[in-house]
C-alpha positions as a Python dict, from the first residue, in 0.01 Angstrom:
ca = {
    (1, 'M'): (0, 0, 0),
    (2, 'K'): (-352, 134, -47),
    (3, 'F'): (-660, 45, 160),
    (4, 'S'): (-1016, 175, 121),
    (5, 'W'): (-1339, 151, 319),
    (6, 'R'): (-1691, 287, 280),
    (7, 'Y'): (-1839, 444, 596),
    (8, 'E'): (-2188, 296, 619),
    (9, 'K'): (-2327, 431, 945),
    (10, 'E'): (-2571, 716, 982),
    (11, 'E'): (-2414, 877, 1288),
    (12, 'P'): (-2109, 1102, 1237),
    (13, 'R'): (-1774, 959, 1352),
    (14, 'L'): (-1428, 1100, 1396),
    (15, 'L'): (-1196, 965, 1126),
    (16, 'K'): (-931, 879, 1386),
    (17, 'T'): (-1182, 662, 1573),
    (18, 'F'): (-1289, 487, 1255),
    (19, 'L'): (-930, 410, 1155),
    (20, 'N'): (-857, 272, 1499),
    (21, 'E'): (-1155, 38, 1457),
    (22, 'Q'): (-990, -85, 1135),
    (23, 'G'): (-678, -178, 1330),
    (24, 'I'): (-469, 126, 1238),
    (25, 'S'): (-279, 214, 1555),
    (26, 'R'): (-147, 548, 1674),
    (27, 'S'): (207, 450, 1573),
    (28, 'L'): (91, 351, 1225),
    (29, 'L'): (-92, 682, 1190),
    (30, 'A'): (234, 860, 1278),
    (31, 'K'): (416, 656, 1015),
    (32, 'I'): (153, 749, 756),
    (33, 'K'): (183, 1116, 848),
    (34, 'Y'): (561, 1149, 864),
    (35, 'Q'): (692, 885, 624),
    (36, 'G'): (511, 959, 302),
    (37, 'G'): (167, 807, 351),
    (38, 'W'): (-170, 965, 276),
    (39, 'I'): (-523, 974, 420),
    (40, 'G'): (-816, 1100, 215),
    (41, 'I'): (-1195, 1120, 208),
    (42, 'N'): (-1365, 1090, -131),
    (43, 'G'): (-1029, 1153, -298),
    (44, 'V'): (-943, 1466, -95),
    (45, 'E'): (-664, 1462, 165),
    (46, 'K'): (-789, 1505, 522),
    (47, 'T'): (-653, 1493, 875),
    (48, 'V'): (-769, 1237, 1131),
    (49, 'R'): (-982, 1511, 1292),
    (50, 'Y'): (-1222, 1496, 999),
    (51, 'V'): (-1577, 1387, 1090),
    (52, 'L'): (-1713, 1112, 867),
    (53, 'S'): (-2056, 1120, 707),
    (54, 'Y'): (-2270, 841, 566),
    (55, 'L'): (-2113, 675, 256),
    (56, 'D'): (-1784, 865, 276),
    (57, 'E'): (-1505, 671, 105),
    (58, 'V'): (-1198, 647, 329),
    (59, 'T'): (-861, 585, 163),
    (60, 'V'): (-530, 523, 338),
    (61, 'I'): (-192, 480, 171),
    (62, 'I'): (64, 317, 401),
    (63, 'P'): (429, 385, 308),
    (64, 'D'): (658, 96, 218),
    (65, 'E'): (875, -49, 494),
    (66, 'G'): (1204, -111, 314),
    (67, 'E'): (1409, -371, 503),
    (68, 'H'): (1593, -461, 822),
    (69, 'E'): (1947, -375, 717),
    (70, 'T'): (2097, -593, 992),
    (71, 'L'): (1906, -908, 889),
    (72, 'L'): (2119, -1113, 651),
    (73, 'P'): (1955, -1280, 349),
    (74, 'D'): (1994, -1657, 311),
    (75, 'V'): (1967, -1797, -41),
    (76, 'T'): (1827, -2134, 71),
    (77, 'P'): (1487, -2181, -104),
    (78, 'I'): (1167, -2178, 100),
    (79, 'D'): (872, -2415, 59),
    (80, 'I'): (575, -2182, 5),
    (81, 'I'): (235, -2326, 98),
    (82, 'F'): (26, -2009, 67),
    (83, 'E'): (93, -1650, -36),
    (84, 'D'): (-102, -1336, -115),
    (85, 'E'): (-14, -967, -84),
    (86, 'H'): (-65, -975, 294),
    (87, 'Y'): (52, -1314, 426),
    (88, 'L'): (304, -1587, 353),
    (89, 'I'): (287, -1942, 491),
    (90, 'V'): (591, -2167, 456),
    (91, 'N'): (672, -2525, 548),
    (92, 'K'): (966, -2509, 791),
    (93, 'P'): (1213, -2799, 769),
    (94, 'V'): (1381, -2963, 1067),
    (95, 'G'): (1694, -2807, 1215),
    (96, 'V'): (1613, -2448, 1119),
    (97, 'A'): (1541, -2178, 1377),
    (98, 'S'): (1256, -1933, 1321),
    (99, 'I'): (1451, -1613, 1391),
    (100, 'P'): (1819, -1519, 1436),
    (101, 'A'): (1986, -1519, 1775),
    (102, 'Q'): (2289, -1322, 1893),
    (103, 'Y'): (2540, -1591, 1802),
    (104, 'H'): (2344, -1733, 1507),
    (105, 'P'): (2265, -1435, 1283),
    (106, 'N'): (2197, -1637, 968),
    (107, 'G'): (2042, -1959, 846),
    (108, 'T'): (1697, -1906, 999),
    (109, 'M'): (1357, -1895, 833),
    (110, 'A'): (1355, -1515, 870),
    (111, 'N'): (1684, -1496, 677),
    (112, 'R'): (1548, -1722, 403),
    (113, 'V'): (1226, -1523, 372),
    (114, 'K'): (1425, -1201, 343),
    (115, 'H'): (1614, -1337, 43),
    (116, 'Y'): (1284, -1444, -111),
    (117, 'Y'): (1139, -1094, -66),
    (118, 'Q'): (1451, -945, -225),
    (119, 'S'): (1434, -1186, -519),
    (120, 'Q'): (1071, -1086, -577),
    (121, 'N'): (1151, -714, -549),
    (122, 'Y'): (876, -664, -292),
    (123, 'P'): (844, -302, -172),
    (124, 'N'): (790, -418, 190),
    (125, 'Q'): (1093, -620, 302),
    (126, 'V'): (1070, -608, 681),
    (127, 'I'): (1022, -964, 810),
    (128, 'H'): (715, -1003, 1033),
    (129, 'V'): (704, -1346, 1201),
    (130, 'V'): (351, -1418, 1325),
    (131, 'T'): (388, -1780, 1443),
    (132, 'R'): (722, -1938, 1541),
    (133, 'L'): (834, -2298, 1570),
    (134, 'D'): (1121, -2453, 1766),
    (135, 'R'): (1434, -2537, 1567),
    (136, 'D'): (1355, -2909, 1546),
    (137, 'T'): (978, -2875, 1503),
    (138, 'T'): (863, -2884, 1141),
    (139, 'G'): (561, -2746, 964),
    (140, 'L'): (358, -2436, 895),
    (141, 'M'): (491, -2092, 982),
    (142, 'L'): (295, -1773, 920),
    (143, 'F'): (459, -1445, 815),
    (144, 'A'): (288, -1109, 765),
    (145, 'K'): (416, -919, 460),
    (146, 'H'): (366, -571, 605),
    (147, 'G'): (324, -415, 947),
    (148, 'Y'): (-49, -351, 918),
    (149, 'A'): (-109, -718, 832),
    (150, 'H'): (102, -816, 1135),
    (151, 'A'): (-101, -592, 1366),
    (152, 'M'): (-428, -734, 1235),
    (153, 'M'): (-312, -1092, 1285),
    (154, 'D'): (-183, -1016, 1635),
    (155, 'K'): (-535, -900, 1713),
    (156, 'E'): (-672, -1232, 1587),
    (157, 'L'): (-416, -1423, 1796),
    (158, 'R'): (-505, -1235, 2114),
    (159, 'A'): (-873, -1305, 2052),
    (160, 'G'): (-802, -1679, 2013),
    (161, 'R'): (-919, -1685, 1652),
    (162, 'V'): (-603, -1844, 1507),
    (163, 'T'): (-599, -2224, 1529),
    (164, 'K'): (-264, -2401, 1509),
    (165, 'K'): (-265, -2781, 1533),
    (166, 'Y'): (25, -3023, 1551),
    (167, 'L'): (84, -3390, 1485),
    (168, 'A'): (305, -3565, 1740),
    (169, 'L'): (438, -3917, 1774),
    (170, 'V'): (454, -4025, 2137),
    (171, 'G'): (579, -4339, 2307),
    (172, 'D'): (593, -4544, 2628),
    (173, 'D'): (265, -4553, 2826),
    (174, 'T'): (33, -4485, 2531),
    (175, 'D'): (-245, -4693, 2689),
    (176, 'K'): (-306, -4392, 2915),
    (177, 'L'): (-419, -4183, 2619),
    (178, 'L'): (-792, -4120, 2585),
    (179, 'P'): (-968, -4080, 2247),
    (180, 'T'): (-961, -3709, 2327),
    (181, 'G'): (-824, -3539, 2633),
    (182, 'K'): (-677, -3231, 2796),
    (183, 'I'): (-349, -3196, 2986),
    (184, 'D'): (-376, -2917, 3240),
    (185, 'F'): (-50, -2881, 3435),
    (186, 'P'): (131, -2555, 3518),
    (187, 'I'): (474, -2528, 3353),
    (188, 'K'): (788, -2366, 3493),
    (189, 'R'): (1158, -2347, 3408),
    (190, 'V'): (1390, -2602, 3563),
    (191, 'E'): (1601, -2400, 3808),
    (192, 'T'): (1931, -2549, 3692),
    (193, 'S'): (1865, -2495, 3319),
    (194, 'I'): (1788, -2204, 3090),
    (195, 'I'): (1630, -2441, 2836),
    (196, 'E'): (1447, -2722, 3014),
    (197, 'R'): (1093, -2688, 3150),
    (198, 'T'): (891, -2903, 3387),
    (199, 'V'): (547, -2914, 3549),
    (200, 'G'): (502, -2765, 3894),
    (201, 'E'): (235, -2604, 4108),
    (202, 'D'): (422, -2272, 4103),
    (203, 'G'): (438, -2268, 3722),
    (204, 'L'): (229, -2077, 3470),
    (205, 'P'): (-116, -2215, 3378),
    (206, 'S'): (-84, -2437, 3070),
    (207, 'L'): (-350, -2627, 2877),
    (208, 'T'): (-297, -2877, 2594),
    (209, 'E'): (-578, -3058, 2410),
    (210, 'Y'): (-522, -3374, 2205),
    (211, 'W'): (-702, -3623, 1983),
    (212, 'L'): (-578, -3981, 1947),
    (213, 'K'): (-536, -4068, 1578),
    (214, 'K'): (-362, -4406, 1590),
    (215, 'R'): (-215, -4629, 1857),
    (216, 'T'): (-4, -4942, 1872),
    (217, 'K'): (137, -5123, 2174),
    (218, 'D'): (397, -4860, 2264),
    (219, 'K'): (358, -4573, 2015),
    (220, 'A'): (80, -4336, 1915),
    (221, 'L'): (-1, -4055, 1674),
    (222, 'V'): (-188, -3763, 1830),
    (223, 'E'): (-321, -3434, 1700),
    (224, 'V'): (-254, -3152, 1943),
    (225, 'Q'): (-385, -2799, 1997),
    (226, 'L'): (-233, -2552, 2240),
    (227, 'H'): (-462, -2330, 2444),
    (228, 'T'): (-164, -2153, 2603),
    (229, 'G'): (179, -2086, 2458),
    (230, 'R'): (444, -2198, 2706),
    (231, 'T'): (797, -2291, 2600),
    (232, 'H'): (815, -2664, 2510),
    (233, 'Q'): (453, -2702, 2624),
    (234, 'I'): (361, -3006, 2412),
    (235, 'R'): (687, -3181, 2493),
    (236, 'V'): (660, -3116, 2867),
    (237, 'H'): (293, -3209, 2895),
    (238, 'F'): (319, -3542, 2716),
    (239, 'A'): (630, -3631, 2914),
    (240, 'A'): (436, -3550, 3231),
    (241, 'I'): (166, -3808, 3152),
    (242, 'G'): (424, -4076, 3067),
    (243, 'C'): (407, -4039, 2689),
    (244, 'P'): (711, -3832, 2587),
    (245, 'L'): (754, -3742, 2221),
    (246, 'I'): (956, -3990, 2020),
    (247, 'G'): (1304, -3856, 1952),
    (248, 'D'): (1284, -3598, 2231),
    (249, 'E'): (1597, -3683, 2428),
    (250, 'L'): (1564, -3375, 2653),
    (251, 'Y'): (1232, -3498, 2795),
    (252, 'G'): (1297, -3873, 2799),
    (253, 'G'): (1156, -3968, 2461),
    (254, 'R'): (1235, -4294, 2285),
    (255, 'M'): (1551, -4279, 2071),
    (256, 'D'): (1512, -4617, 1899),
    (257, 'C'): (1269, -4518, 1621),
    (258, 'G'): (1508, -4353, 1375),
    (259, 'L'): (1434, -3999, 1495),
    (260, 'E'): (1689, -3777, 1665),
    (261, 'R'): (1456, -3480, 1709),
    (262, 'Q'): (1117, -3441, 1877),
    (263, 'A'): (847, -3589, 1653),
    (264, 'L'): (641, -3271, 1631),
    (265, 'H'): (495, -3112, 1319),
    (266, 'C'): (260, -2814, 1278),
    (267, 'H'): (20, -2951, 1019),
    (268, 'H'): (-283, -2717, 1033),
    (269, 'L'): (-329, -2340, 1041),
    (270, 'S'): (-677, -2191, 1040),
    (271, 'F'): (-756, -1821, 1062),
    (272, 'Y'): (-992, -1549, 948),
    (273, 'H'): (-820, -1340, 683),
    (274, 'P'): (-872, -979, 798),
    (275, 'F'): (-844, -834, 447),
    (276, 'T'): (-1018, -1085, 219),
    (277, 'K'): (-1273, -1181, 489),
    (278, 'E'): (-1219, -1551, 415),
    (279, 'C'): (-1159, -1835, 660),
    (280, 'L'): (-838, -2006, 555),
    (281, 'N'): (-760, -2369, 640),
    (282, 'I'): (-406, -2467, 547),
    (283, 'F'): (-273, -2823, 589),
    (284, 'Q'): (72, -2977, 549),
    (285, 'E'): (144, -3349, 574),
    (286, 'M'): (409, -3489, 806),
    (287, 'P'): (769, -3494, 680),
    (288, 'D'): (933, -3819, 577),
    (289, 'D'): (1121, -3877, 903),
    (290, 'M'): (795, -3887, 1100),
    (291, 'Q'): (609, -4088, 836),
    (292, 'N'): (887, -4346, 844),
    (293, 'V'): (820, -4429, 1210),
    (294, 'H'): (629, -4756, 1206),
    (295, 'L'): (296, -4748, 1387),
}
């Protein structure tokens, strides 16, 4: 894959420094050097020790990635919401894990995306998962289609410039919910479980923000944004304030609304596209099982 930039500063700069500023890491430079890539200035091959001058054209060719041979393809179709040459956003259904585990090597979104890449004959077939979702959480998942795109999006994530918002149906003491509020309780693992989490003073700092969208006597629809990324954070935080997610049996949620999974859906992804320089806002409506819960 080919990338080009015009150097538009008056002061000289080492090419290696300039490339690092573009998000090209030392490991990616090594890959370019030893795996068939190319770096040139004004059409002439150069090393990273070259010193740039005003209006030099910098060109980098990053070699293709091939595939993860151990990742099995799954022929189940994927629901594509957005795609360009750098990123893929899919709508994850309920009951599907994001990535394989030791005893579940197939059937995940990563397996399905691999088959899609193969069917499209894409030159880069390594699966780069940028944002994950729990098995029973539905909605938008972001994949990078090559390693450089993944590195650039990781940089955006670390800087807090990727917004991911959820819709959740909660029950029980919904009169406690404010029009907008924040839940700020540390979260830790329950000592007797490898899965369950709880709030506790000795836990990790955790912050969840929400906006009340609709409320009835004992149910509510809320929009949620995470400001930290703890395991089960939304589920634990709403249970802690007496409003567990409907269908979330692990955390005491109501099981009488026709849902047997936590009512949680990632409905909004917003991020600055590092290659097209656009701000993308992607939305996905709630799945039928959540829409069928009467509010």
